[in-house]
Amino acid sequence: MRVSQIYAPTLREVPAEAELVSHQYMLRAGLMRRAASGVYSYLPLGVRVLQKIMNIIREELNRAGGQEILLPIIQPAELWHESGRWNEYGEEMFRLTDRHQREFCLGPTHEEIVTALVRADVRSYKQLPLMLYQIQNKYRDEIRPRFGVIRSREFIMKDLYSFDRDEEGLDKSYQAMYDAYSRIFSRCGLDTRPVEADTGAIGGDNSHEFMVLGDAGEDLIVYCQDCDYAANVERAECAPFEAEEGSWQSLEEIPTPNVTTIEKLVELLEIDASRLIKTMIYLADDKPIAALVSGNNNINEIKLKKVLQCDTLVLADAGTIEAVTGAPVGFAGPVGLEIPIIADYSVSGLVNAVAGANKADTHIANVNINRDYIPTKIADIREAKAGDKCVRCGGTFTSARGTEVGQVFKLGTKYSKALKANFLDENGKEQPIVMGCYGIGVSRTMAAIIEQHHDEDGICWPISVAPFHVIIVPVSYKDEEQRAAAEKLYEELNAAGIEVILDDRNERPGVKFKDADLIGYPYRITIGPKQLQDGNAELFIRSSKTKVVVPLSEIVQHIKSLLNR
RNA sequence: CGGGGCGUGGCGCAGUUUGGCUAGCGCGCCUGCCUUGGGAGCAGGAGGCCGGAGGUUCAAAUCCUCUCGCCCCGACCA
């Protein structure tokens, strides 16, 4: 390929729409352009990178026993009704109606359609296990698309579905995918960390997310300093607290005018936030409940929702809070409440704690569990944070931000039961297929790679995903000797099967260097008068910004050995 | 959906508060000359119904109303 021919317009200035480095470089280097909010077109260089990533994925999944298929983007509503997700999925699903008023959606995910596919043809245990995957566009009408391709409304995803006869088979498939994912991301040059994860709208029992750690990440994870426990905070379990020692003292009202926040209360009473009971009023399926957590912790609504087994959970409005507690917002407490109370472990062990008094401008001290209030349930409902004790080993949690590039789920029989995907076992007995599903955000992976591999001049692609391996830059393409040498080398590298691009533009060298740095080709060969007269060229290594002089006759061999490393 | 900000040539912006000449600047683009080891120089040129619609006015990029789009924070989310 020649730079004069390729459609890769680079931008000198940073487009105002991009905030994240990866987003800026993807636009500036001419990898993609925005078509609408959260919708992008990929240009030739971007496509080359995507294809590299997809091919790595294919190789590893095929090796693990996967077979590639291609499922439709447009999916009929009936299947989603069967699984119950037509209503469950909500606003995030793009829906459309055809001319006959039949309803469809643009697939946000493909469990329904693949399960329907398999149920039609899989009859016997002899056809299992089965692993099918596709690399396909997905559509989710995100409330707020952001960070370029990292949170977009149309994105490329690899999704694989495993079908097994039993849990044991599922465990094997799950492990095979877990291992394949580790290899895939490592081959892409990504440093990822698998963490335990919540299963969200997909459902299922067990799940890991593969996180790319970095400040730009949208997710918060905690991991233990002493053992290998790591989890998304959505999921991370918290260890129960030990009950405090001490004798119960009598309740005592404290006037606290306008003290409606934990911070103000800590300041006023000069006690630690952990001694306070934070009382949050929620509407669970429209019925009020109280959730208690200590003042230095936050409620994890996902956990709370699971404990309550409700479909919807929202913070109560001021009116409800007043009606339920008899006090304005900021003075709620468990004492005297007539609604269900869920207490976190962080409050269940407190002795002589401080809580709201359910009375304006008043708090109450020496609150004790089972004497002053009786919780409906004591459970783990708080959000894990750095400094907390690890549930597994008692070590200490550290937190980090991360971007999820892949997730593996054990679905079990959720979809096979709903969609009646059954098989006959050896005894001729009908059984639901045991499923797993495994996703990789392909377009997002490209952005994540840039996040981990860039500097102030541009992208530094890992060789495995670079759009081209080598760029040849003659200092002056017009100079006959340089051009001849560059063209000769170009042919030789091409013949050797090395992916090479020749900058044949009549530009000044600085322009060509800047573009090469921005796009991030791993190797640049500069052909200039200085070295050429000695039969040499200069090899520039993008990632380390180092230069070596190599005889023209040895360049092909030299590059080959670098690529094979 | 709540809060904030922005739409002026391909990109980045000024001009809008206080309406008034022909709508400007930098970069990019085209032609020619010149130049060639880190985004050169000179000369000439193309390209904009100022996001859209309606209104106020002698006069609107500028004021008013409506509308569309984009970005950021939040809630939500694989």
XYZ file of C-alpha atoms (C1' of nucleotides) in Angstrom:
643
model
C 0.000 0.000 0.000
C 1.061 3.549 -0.683
C 0.322 6.492 1.550
C -0.674 8.531 -1.499
C -3.414 5.982 -2.221
C -4.816 4.973 1.159
C -7.902 6.735 2.470
C -6.562 7.770 5.846
C -6.989 11.495 6.361
C -5.116 12.585 9.475
C -6.044 15.591 11.558
C -3.521 17.996 12.994
C -5.834 19.293 15.641
C -7.824 17.504 18.289
C -11.514 17.349 17.360
C -13.649 19.024 20.002
C -15.901 15.979 20.306
C -13.201 13.746 21.774
C -12.160 13.719 25.384
C -10.395 10.393 25.807
C -6.947 9.836 24.284
C -8.041 6.724 22.441
C -11.002 8.578 20.970
C -8.837 11.520 19.913
C -6.232 9.337 18.259
C -8.793 7.182 16.492
C -10.141 10.336 14.857
C -6.823 12.060 14.307
C -5.066 9.025 12.870
C -7.909 8.486 10.416
C -9.154 5.182 11.843
C -12.772 6.264 12.085
C -15.270 9.100 11.876
C -18.463 9.818 13.783
C -21.760 9.361 11.954
C -24.120 10.090 14.861
C -23.842 10.093 18.615
C -22.443 6.677 19.501
C -22.315 5.543 15.858
C -19.081 5.413 13.861
C -17.739 4.645 10.400
C -14.440 2.817 10.185
C -11.848 3.849 7.624
C -9.304 1.493 6.020
C -6.719 1.713 8.793
C -9.365 1.148 11.452
C -10.733 -1.818 9.564
C -7.284 -3.368 9.302
C -6.854 -3.160 13.063
C -10.324 -4.554 13.690
C -9.603 -7.436 11.361
C -6.385 -8.226 13.189
C -8.244 -8.338 16.473
C -11.042 -10.427 14.994
C -8.588 -12.882 13.519
C -6.837 -13.357 16.832
C -10.244 -14.016 18.357
C -11.126 -16.491 15.605
C -7.882 -18.390 15.957
C -8.221 -18.780 19.683
C -11.920 -19.631 19.653
C -11.524 -22.145 16.847
C -8.685 -23.697 18.778
C -10.959 -23.938 21.813
C -13.608 -25.733 19.769
C -15.775 -22.819 18.669
C -17.497 -22.728 15.276
C -18.262 -19.457 13.575
C -21.791 -18.605 12.510
C -23.560 -15.383 11.603
C -26.851 -14.485 13.250
C -29.286 -11.771 12.149
C -29.165 -8.256 13.480
C -32.921 -7.865 13.044
C -34.719 -10.177 15.406
C -38.431 -10.926 15.725
C -40.207 -9.833 18.879
C -41.770 -13.265 19.445
C -38.513 -14.816 20.611
C -38.018 -11.989 23.068
C -41.535 -12.471 24.353
C -40.754 -16.142 24.906
C -37.785 -15.300 27.080
C -39.653 -12.466 28.763
C -37.031 -9.949 27.799
C -39.136 -7.943 25.338
C -40.537 -6.068 28.322
C -37.600 -6.574 30.663
C -34.979 -5.029 28.408
C -36.626 -1.640 28.379
C -35.596 1.551 26.659
C -32.165 0.304 25.816
C -33.447 -1.857 22.984
C -33.845 -0.366 19.525
C -37.288 -1.463 18.361
C -38.847 -1.284 14.926
C -42.037 -2.257 13.193
C -42.262 -3.559 9.643
C -44.921 -2.642 7.071
C -47.200 -5.379 8.353
C -46.975 -3.990 11.876
C -44.811 -6.885 13.020
C -42.387 -5.961 15.750
C -38.637 -6.443 15.637
C -35.590 -5.251 17.482
C -32.014 -4.606 16.521
C -30.200 -7.275 18.486
C -28.597 -5.949 21.670
C -27.418 -9.518 22.285
C -28.222 -12.891 20.742
C -29.190 -15.440 23.393
C -32.759 -15.778 22.110
C -31.935 -16.179 18.459
C -29.117 -18.646 18.996
C -31.163 -20.699 21.436
C -33.992 -20.831 18.911
C -31.505 -21.914 16.263
C -30.136 -24.737 18.358
C -33.467 -25.982 19.665
C -34.591 -26.620 16.114
C -31.715 -28.921 15.311
C -30.244 -30.322 18.496
C -32.170 -33.407 19.600
C -29.667 -35.660 21.252
C -26.936 -35.612 23.846
C -24.731 -36.920 21.056
C -24.806 -33.477 19.450
C -23.413 -31.841 22.587
C -21.284 -30.082 23.625
C -21.469 -27.309 21.066
C -19.829 -23.904 20.923
C -21.092 -21.387 18.382
C -19.884 -17.860 17.943
C -20.242 -14.858 15.720
C -18.650 -11.470 15.288
C -21.500 -9.124 14.685
C -22.818 -5.625 15.246
C -24.840 -5.101 18.386
C -27.283 -2.298 19.076
C -28.022 -0.737 22.420
C -29.692 2.613 22.757
C -27.444 3.821 25.541
C -28.790 6.638 27.678
C -25.549 8.430 27.149
C -23.019 7.212 24.623
C -19.519 8.398 25.492
C -15.798 7.880 25.169
C -16.052 7.269 21.437
C -16.217 3.605 20.670
C -15.991 2.519 24.311
C -19.624 3.240 25.028
C -21.379 3.426 21.697
C -24.834 2.515 20.505
C -23.645 0.399 17.602
C -20.627 -1.737 18.305
C -18.877 -4.865 17.160
C -19.023 -7.771 19.524
C -17.857 -11.319 19.454
C -20.387 -13.509 21.214
C -19.996 -17.200 21.777
C -22.637 -19.519 23.206
C -21.862 -22.883 24.728
C -24.359 -25.723 24.886
C -23.745 -28.581 27.271
C -25.698 -31.487 28.648
C -24.941 -30.729 32.291
C -23.231 -28.431 34.760
C -20.027 -30.367 34.527
C -19.893 -29.771 30.798
C -20.668 -26.100 31.328
C -17.799 -25.831 33.790
C -15.466 -27.185 31.133
C -16.752 -24.850 28.438
C -16.531 -21.922 30.818
C -12.956 -22.732 31.726
C -12.034 -23.184 28.060
C -13.399 -19.732 27.303
C -11.774 -18.177 30.325
C -8.443 -19.531 29.138
C -9.076 -18.506 25.536
C -9.880 -14.968 26.651
C -6.646 -14.687 28.569
C -4.747 -15.707 25.433
C -6.754 -13.408 23.163
C -6.181 -10.290 25.232
C -2.577 -11.061 25.825
C -2.020 -11.539 22.078
C -3.686 -8.154 21.516
C -1.061 -6.634 23.756
C -3.575 -5.903 26.492
C -2.903 -6.163 30.161
C -6.224 -7.412 31.523
C -7.429 -8.595 34.878
C -10.304 -11.044 35.273
C -12.682 -10.061 38.055
C -15.849 -11.571 39.454
C -18.856 -9.782 38.050
C -22.553 -9.242 38.383
C -24.638 -10.887 35.684
C -26.967 -7.964 34.962
C -29.677 -8.253 32.347
C -28.165 -11.346 30.729
C -28.840 -13.394 33.837
C -27.130 -16.505 35.100
C -25.172 -17.592 38.092
C -21.501 -17.074 37.613
C -19.529 -14.530 35.685
C -16.140 -12.961 35.197
C -15.306 -9.710 33.472
C -11.955 -9.083 31.793
C -10.919 -5.600 32.772
C -8.335 -3.323 31.248
C -7.126 -1.309 34.204
C -6.739 2.425 33.782
C -8.053 5.740 35.005
C -10.286 6.130 31.967
C -12.257 3.045 32.984
C -15.959 3.292 33.683
C -16.085 0.429 36.137
C -14.755 0.308 39.631
C -13.165 -2.877 40.856
C -11.669 -4.015 44.130
C -8.968 -6.578 44.512
C -7.260 -8.145 47.482
C -3.643 -7.377 48.188
C -3.048 -10.759 49.742
C -4.979 -13.271 47.656
C -6.252 -13.406 44.070
C -9.787 -12.250 44.837
C -10.851 -9.452 42.489
C -14.353 -8.267 41.708
C -16.390 -5.496 40.187
C -17.819 -3.401 43.040
C -21.256 -4.218 41.646
C -20.561 -7.730 42.751
C -17.775 -7.674 45.355
C -18.752 -9.437 48.553
C -18.167 -7.750 51.877
C -17.082 -9.524 55.009
C -19.405 -9.389 58.032
C -18.209 -7.157 60.846
C -17.541 -8.527 64.283
C -20.074 -7.439 66.872
C -18.831 -4.706 69.142
C -18.411 -5.156 72.853
C -20.025 -2.754 75.288
C -23.074 -2.265 77.401
C -26.217 -0.821 75.988
C -27.026 2.678 77.096
C -30.392 4.349 76.979
C -31.679 6.157 73.941
C -31.001 9.839 73.890
C -32.266 12.488 71.507
C -29.742 14.987 70.152
C -30.850 18.254 68.596
C -29.247 18.513 65.170
C -30.825 21.447 63.351
C -30.232 21.323 59.592
C -27.751 18.499 59.958
C -28.900 16.334 57.094
C -25.697 14.773 55.873
C -23.244 12.283 57.299
C -20.403 14.793 56.889
C -22.154 17.457 58.956
C -23.111 14.932 61.593
C -19.543 13.678 61.908
C -18.387 17.256 62.319
C -21.017 18.140 64.914
C -20.783 15.041 67.078
C -17.078 14.470 66.556
C -17.475 10.765 66.045
C -16.409 8.430 63.271
C -18.782 7.957 60.344
C -18.703 4.222 60.976
C -20.656 4.797 64.218
C -23.583 6.299 62.308
C -26.481 4.389 60.864
C -27.326 5.714 57.414
C -30.967 5.012 56.657
C -32.022 5.044 53.018
C -35.670 4.777 52.050
C -36.295 2.945 48.782
C -39.322 1.962 46.789
C -39.039 -1.732 46.013
C -41.707 -2.597 43.454
C -43.342 0.654 44.611
C -43.439 -0.368 48.283
C -41.270 1.544 50.763
C -38.427 -0.243 52.561
C -35.520 1.008 54.654
C -31.930 0.000 54.023
C -29.336 0.542 56.746
C -25.635 0.885 56.227
C -22.968 2.533 58.346
C -22.097 6.156 57.618
C -18.767 5.359 55.962
C -20.343 2.971 53.462
C -22.690 3.165 50.510
C -25.588 0.953 49.548
C -24.978 -1.410 46.649
C -28.361 -1.349 44.964
C -27.672 -4.480 42.962
C -27.130 -6.461 46.146
C -30.131 -4.866 47.803
C -32.301 -5.693 44.835
C -31.247 -9.332 45.061
C -31.959 -9.491 48.781
C -35.404 -8.000 48.243
C -36.053 -10.082 45.123
C -37.841 -7.148 43.555
C -38.087 -6.060 39.921
C -37.648 -2.344 40.441
C -35.743 -0.464 43.089
C -35.530 3.316 43.235
C -34.702 5.824 45.928
C -37.891 7.166 47.470
C -38.925 10.741 46.754
C -39.112 13.347 49.506
C -42.875 12.961 49.875
C -42.661 9.228 50.482
C -39.817 9.695 52.937
C -41.836 12.177 54.958
C -44.889 9.957 54.903
C -42.913 6.909 56.029
C -40.613 8.479 58.612
C -42.644 11.462 59.738
C -39.624 13.683 59.227
C -38.109 15.640 56.372
C -35.318 14.092 54.326
C -32.112 13.757 56.330
C -33.508 12.538 59.635
C -34.585 8.984 58.864
C -33.633 6.254 61.301
C -34.683 2.681 61.992
C -36.232 3.298 65.410
C -39.996 3.150 65.185
C -40.187 2.521 61.441
C -43.125 0.394 60.360
C -41.711 -0.711 57.014
C -39.363 -3.630 56.269
C -35.801 -2.882 57.382
C -32.774 -4.433 55.706
C -29.632 -3.961 57.769
C -26.142 -4.317 56.399
C -23.496 -6.192 58.360
C -21.777 -2.860 58.904
C -24.594 -1.766 61.258
C -25.739 -5.061 62.708
C -22.768 -5.249 65.052
C -22.851 -1.641 66.250
C -23.442 -0.902 69.910
C -24.782 2.503 70.938
C -24.907 3.850 67.385
C -26.302 7.166 66.198
C -29.224 7.361 63.778
C -31.866 9.774 62.563
C -34.753 10.159 65.002
C -37.544 10.288 62.405
C -38.194 13.750 63.740
C -37.159 17.053 62.198
C -33.764 18.412 63.276
C -33.156 15.505 65.615
C -30.911 12.464 65.781
C -30.884 9.766 68.377
C -27.903 8.211 70.183
C -27.321 4.789 71.750
C -29.361 2.933 69.169
C -29.047 -0.807 69.577
C -30.216 -3.552 67.278
C -32.981 -5.887 68.494
C -33.753 -3.531 71.349
C -34.586 -0.315 69.525
C -35.375 -1.799 66.144
C -35.669 -5.262 64.713
C -34.394 -5.651 61.174
C -36.426 -7.766 58.786
C -33.164 -9.102 57.464
C -29.443 -8.701 57.990
C -27.476 -9.014 54.765
C -24.523 -7.832 52.748
C -25.926 -4.788 50.967
C -23.032 -2.357 50.963
C -20.604 -1.424 48.235
C -17.093 -2.737 48.727
C -14.353 -0.137 48.854
C -10.611 0.192 49.193
C -9.521 -0.612 52.730
C -12.304 -3.156 53.356
C -11.447 -6.634 54.527
C -11.306 -9.381 51.936
C -14.068 -11.994 52.343
C -11.769 -14.789 51.320
C -8.578 -14.238 53.258
C -9.102 -11.266 55.555
C -6.556 -9.230 53.614
C -7.178 -5.664 52.497
C -8.956 -4.459 49.377
C -7.440 -1.967 46.956
C -9.561 -0.344 44.282
C -8.903 0.514 40.642
C -10.826 1.689 37.608
C -11.222 -0.539 34.598
C -12.818 -0.916 31.189
C -14.595 -4.170 30.538
C -13.435 -5.750 27.293
C -14.873 -9.210 27.809
C -17.266 -11.104 29.994
C -17.996 -14.787 30.497
C -21.305 -16.022 31.962
C -22.701 -19.291 33.101
C -26.286 -19.002 31.990
C -27.460 -22.418 33.098
C -30.908 -23.236 31.770
C -32.470 -19.777 31.890
C -32.876 -19.500 28.126
C -33.132 -23.165 27.248
C -36.072 -23.544 29.632
C -37.797 -20.365 28.508
C -37.362 -21.221 24.841
C -37.705 -24.974 25.298
C -34.311 -25.941 23.951
C -34.175 -29.549 25.099
C -32.312 -32.712 24.211
C -32.765 -36.399 24.975
C -30.215 -37.975 27.289
C -29.058 -41.642 27.206
C -32.186 -42.643 29.066
C -34.405 -41.006 26.506
C -35.334 -38.363 29.014
C -35.840 -34.790 27.885
C -33.430 -32.275 29.485
C -32.867 -28.543 29.033
C -29.539 -27.644 27.456
C -27.115 -26.022 29.887
C -25.791 -22.818 28.387
C -23.035 -20.293 28.760
C -22.389 -17.066 26.912
C -19.165 -15.219 26.345
C -18.697 -11.745 24.884
C -15.813 -9.616 23.724
C -16.304 -5.998 22.779
C -14.196 -5.892 19.624
C -14.425 -2.188 18.805
C -13.960 -1.356 22.452
C -10.902 -3.592 22.556
C -9.311 -1.480 19.842
C -9.832 1.650 21.955
C -8.512 -0.119 25.046
C -5.344 -1.111 23.191
C -4.759 2.542 22.306
C -5.357 3.548 25.913
C -2.575 1.197 26.934
C -0.255 1.867 23.993
C 0.235 5.527 23.163
C 2.449 8.513 23.883
C 2.268 12.248 23.236
C 2.922 11.741 19.509
C 0.287 9.127 18.825
C -0.502 5.444 18.917
C 2.144 2.740 19.466
C 0.418 -0.355 18.066
C 1.516 -3.750 19.304
C 2.743 -5.668 16.257
C -0.101 -8.185 16.478
C -2.773 -5.587 15.744
C -0.861 -2.880 13.863
C -2.514 -1.812 10.594
C 0.865 -2.255 8.870
C 4.108 -3.523 10.313
C 6.464 -1.186 8.526
C 6.336 2.218 6.895
C 9.052 3.290 4.492
C 9.722 7.014 4.511
C 12.055 8.415 1.892
C 13.148 11.835 3.112
C 12.564 13.117 -0.395
C 10.548 10.881 -2.690
C 11.444 13.156 -5.574
C 15.138 12.345 -5.226
C 15.798 9.597 -7.734
C 18.232 7.592 -5.666
C 16.044 7.678 -2.587
C 12.975 6.770 -4.573
C 14.714 3.878 -6.258
C 15.995 2.555 -2.948
C 12.583 2.985 -1.307
C 10.738 1.262 -4.143
C 13.190 -1.613 -4.151
C 12.851 -2.113 -0.430
C 9.079 -1.846 -0.706
C 9.035 -4.683 -3.212
C 11.363 -6.815 -1.153
C 9.333 -6.404 2.018
C 6.108 -7.125 0.168
C 7.665 -10.213 -1.365
C 8.707 -11.356 2.092
C 5.080 -11.172 3.211
C 5.662 -8.228 5.503
C 2.830 -5.706 5.721
C 4.442 -2.564 4.437
C 3.248 0.886 3.425
C 5.348 3.341 1.431
C 5.061 7.060 2.029
C 5.400 8.200 -1.573
C 3.956 11.651 -0.989
C 5.843 14.716 -2.061
C 5.800 16.054 1.464
C 8.518 17.410 3.643
C 10.002 14.805 5.958
C 8.550 16.326 9.123
C 5.015 15.855 7.835
C 5.668 12.225 7.024
C 7.305 11.536 10.383
C 4.463 13.160 12.281
C 1.846 11.129 10.426
C 3.782 7.906 10.913
C 4.107 8.590 14.638
C 0.437 9.466 14.944
C -0.795 6.358 13.157
C 1.711 4.304 15.111
C 3.318 1.838 12.696
C 5.657 -0.265 14.864
C 8.646 0.163 12.523
C 9.691 3.017 10.287
C 12.477 2.791 7.765
C 13.844 6.177 6.795
C 15.729 6.410 3.544
C 17.736 9.599 3.447
C 20.886 10.945 1.866
C 22.943 10.529 5.030
C 22.748 6.754 5.247
C 22.009 6.029 1.621
C 25.469 6.953 0.421
C 26.829 4.183 2.660
C 24.152 1.736 1.539
C 22.270 2.024 4.809
C 18.857 3.052 6.060
C 17.615 4.032 9.456
C 15.212 1.828 11.403
C 13.034 3.645 13.907
C 11.180 1.666 16.540
C 7.975 3.477 17.408
C 7.362 2.136 20.911
C 10.822 2.938 22.251
C 11.623 5.791 19.849
C 15.015 4.258 19.222
C 16.925 4.394 15.944
C 19.384 1.942 14.444
C 21.288 2.111 11.206
C 20.898 -1.050 9.133
C 22.453 -1.914 5.750
C 19.750 -1.891 3.054
C 20.652 -5.446 2.131
C 19.890 -6.700 5.631
C 16.662 -4.862 6.334
C 14.234 -7.557 5.264
C 15.973 -10.109 7.433
C 16.192 -7.660 10.288
C 12.469 -6.852 10.194
C 11.620 -10.524 9.900
C 13.498 -11.343 13.045
C 11.871 -8.448 14.874
C 8.392 -9.600 13.837
C 9.026 -13.162 14.880
C 10.083 -12.221 18.331
C -34.517 12.217 31.819
C -32.220 16.405 35.312
C -28.040 20.038 35.267
C -24.252 22.623 32.241
C -22.064 23.937 27.493
C -21.692 24.225 22.174
C -23.447 24.482 16.741
C -19.932 30.148 12.009
C -15.788 26.585 5.054
C -12.710 19.852 6.026
C -10.409 20.734 11.439
C -9.630 24.354 15.515
C -11.690 29.002 16.748
C -13.026 34.784 16.900
C -17.256 37.805 16.030
C -23.139 37.296 19.420
C -23.109 40.756 25.581
C -24.185 46.524 23.028
C -28.098 44.318 15.664
C -25.162 48.153 11.000
C -20.282 48.219 5.728
C -18.112 42.928 1.691
C -18.364 37.352 7.864
C -12.914 36.954 9.759
C -8.308 34.224 11.689
C -4.942 29.766 12.100
C -4.446 24.961 9.982
C -5.854 21.994 5.897
C -7.258 22.060 0.341
C -6.101 23.713 -5.223
C -2.254 26.142 -8.896
C 2.730 27.822 -9.610
C 7.649 28.718 -7.861
C 10.862 27.105 -4.278
C 12.252 23.653 -0.448
C 13.351 18.385 1.594
C 16.114 14.511 8.447
C 10.611 16.373 12.610
C 3.894 19.545 10.818
C 8.960 25.170 5.658
C 8.613 29.879 2.508
C 6.519 33.166 -1.386
C 2.550 34.325 -4.849
C -2.243 33.361 -6.530
C -6.966 30.753 -5.640
C -11.397 27.644 -4.237
C -14.672 26.803 -0.403
C -19.604 29.361 4.371
C -27.630 30.630 2.534
C -23.367 31.577 10.324
C -27.534 23.896 12.406
C -32.983 24.459 10.741
C -37.958 27.002 10.806
C -40.722 31.099 12.126
C -40.822 36.063 14.084
C -39.124 41.372 15.565
C -36.555 45.300 12.644
C -35.077 49.922 7.587
C -31.319 46.119 8.745
C -30.226 39.664 12.131
C -24.444 35.183 12.785
C -25.990 38.839 16.682
C -32.666 39.939 19.602
C -37.366 36.595 20.486
C -40.069 31.698 19.876
C -39.919 26.833 18.376
C -37.006 22.861 16.628
C -32.775 19.556 15.321
C -27.891 17.974 16.405
C -23.394 17.430 19.367
C -20.371 17.362 23.951
C -19.681 17.227 29.410
C -21.581 15.954 34.679
C -25.412 12.889 37.016
C -29.037 8.977 37.250
C -29.062 4.184 34.232
C -26.505 0.224 31.784
C -23.562 -5.528 28.758
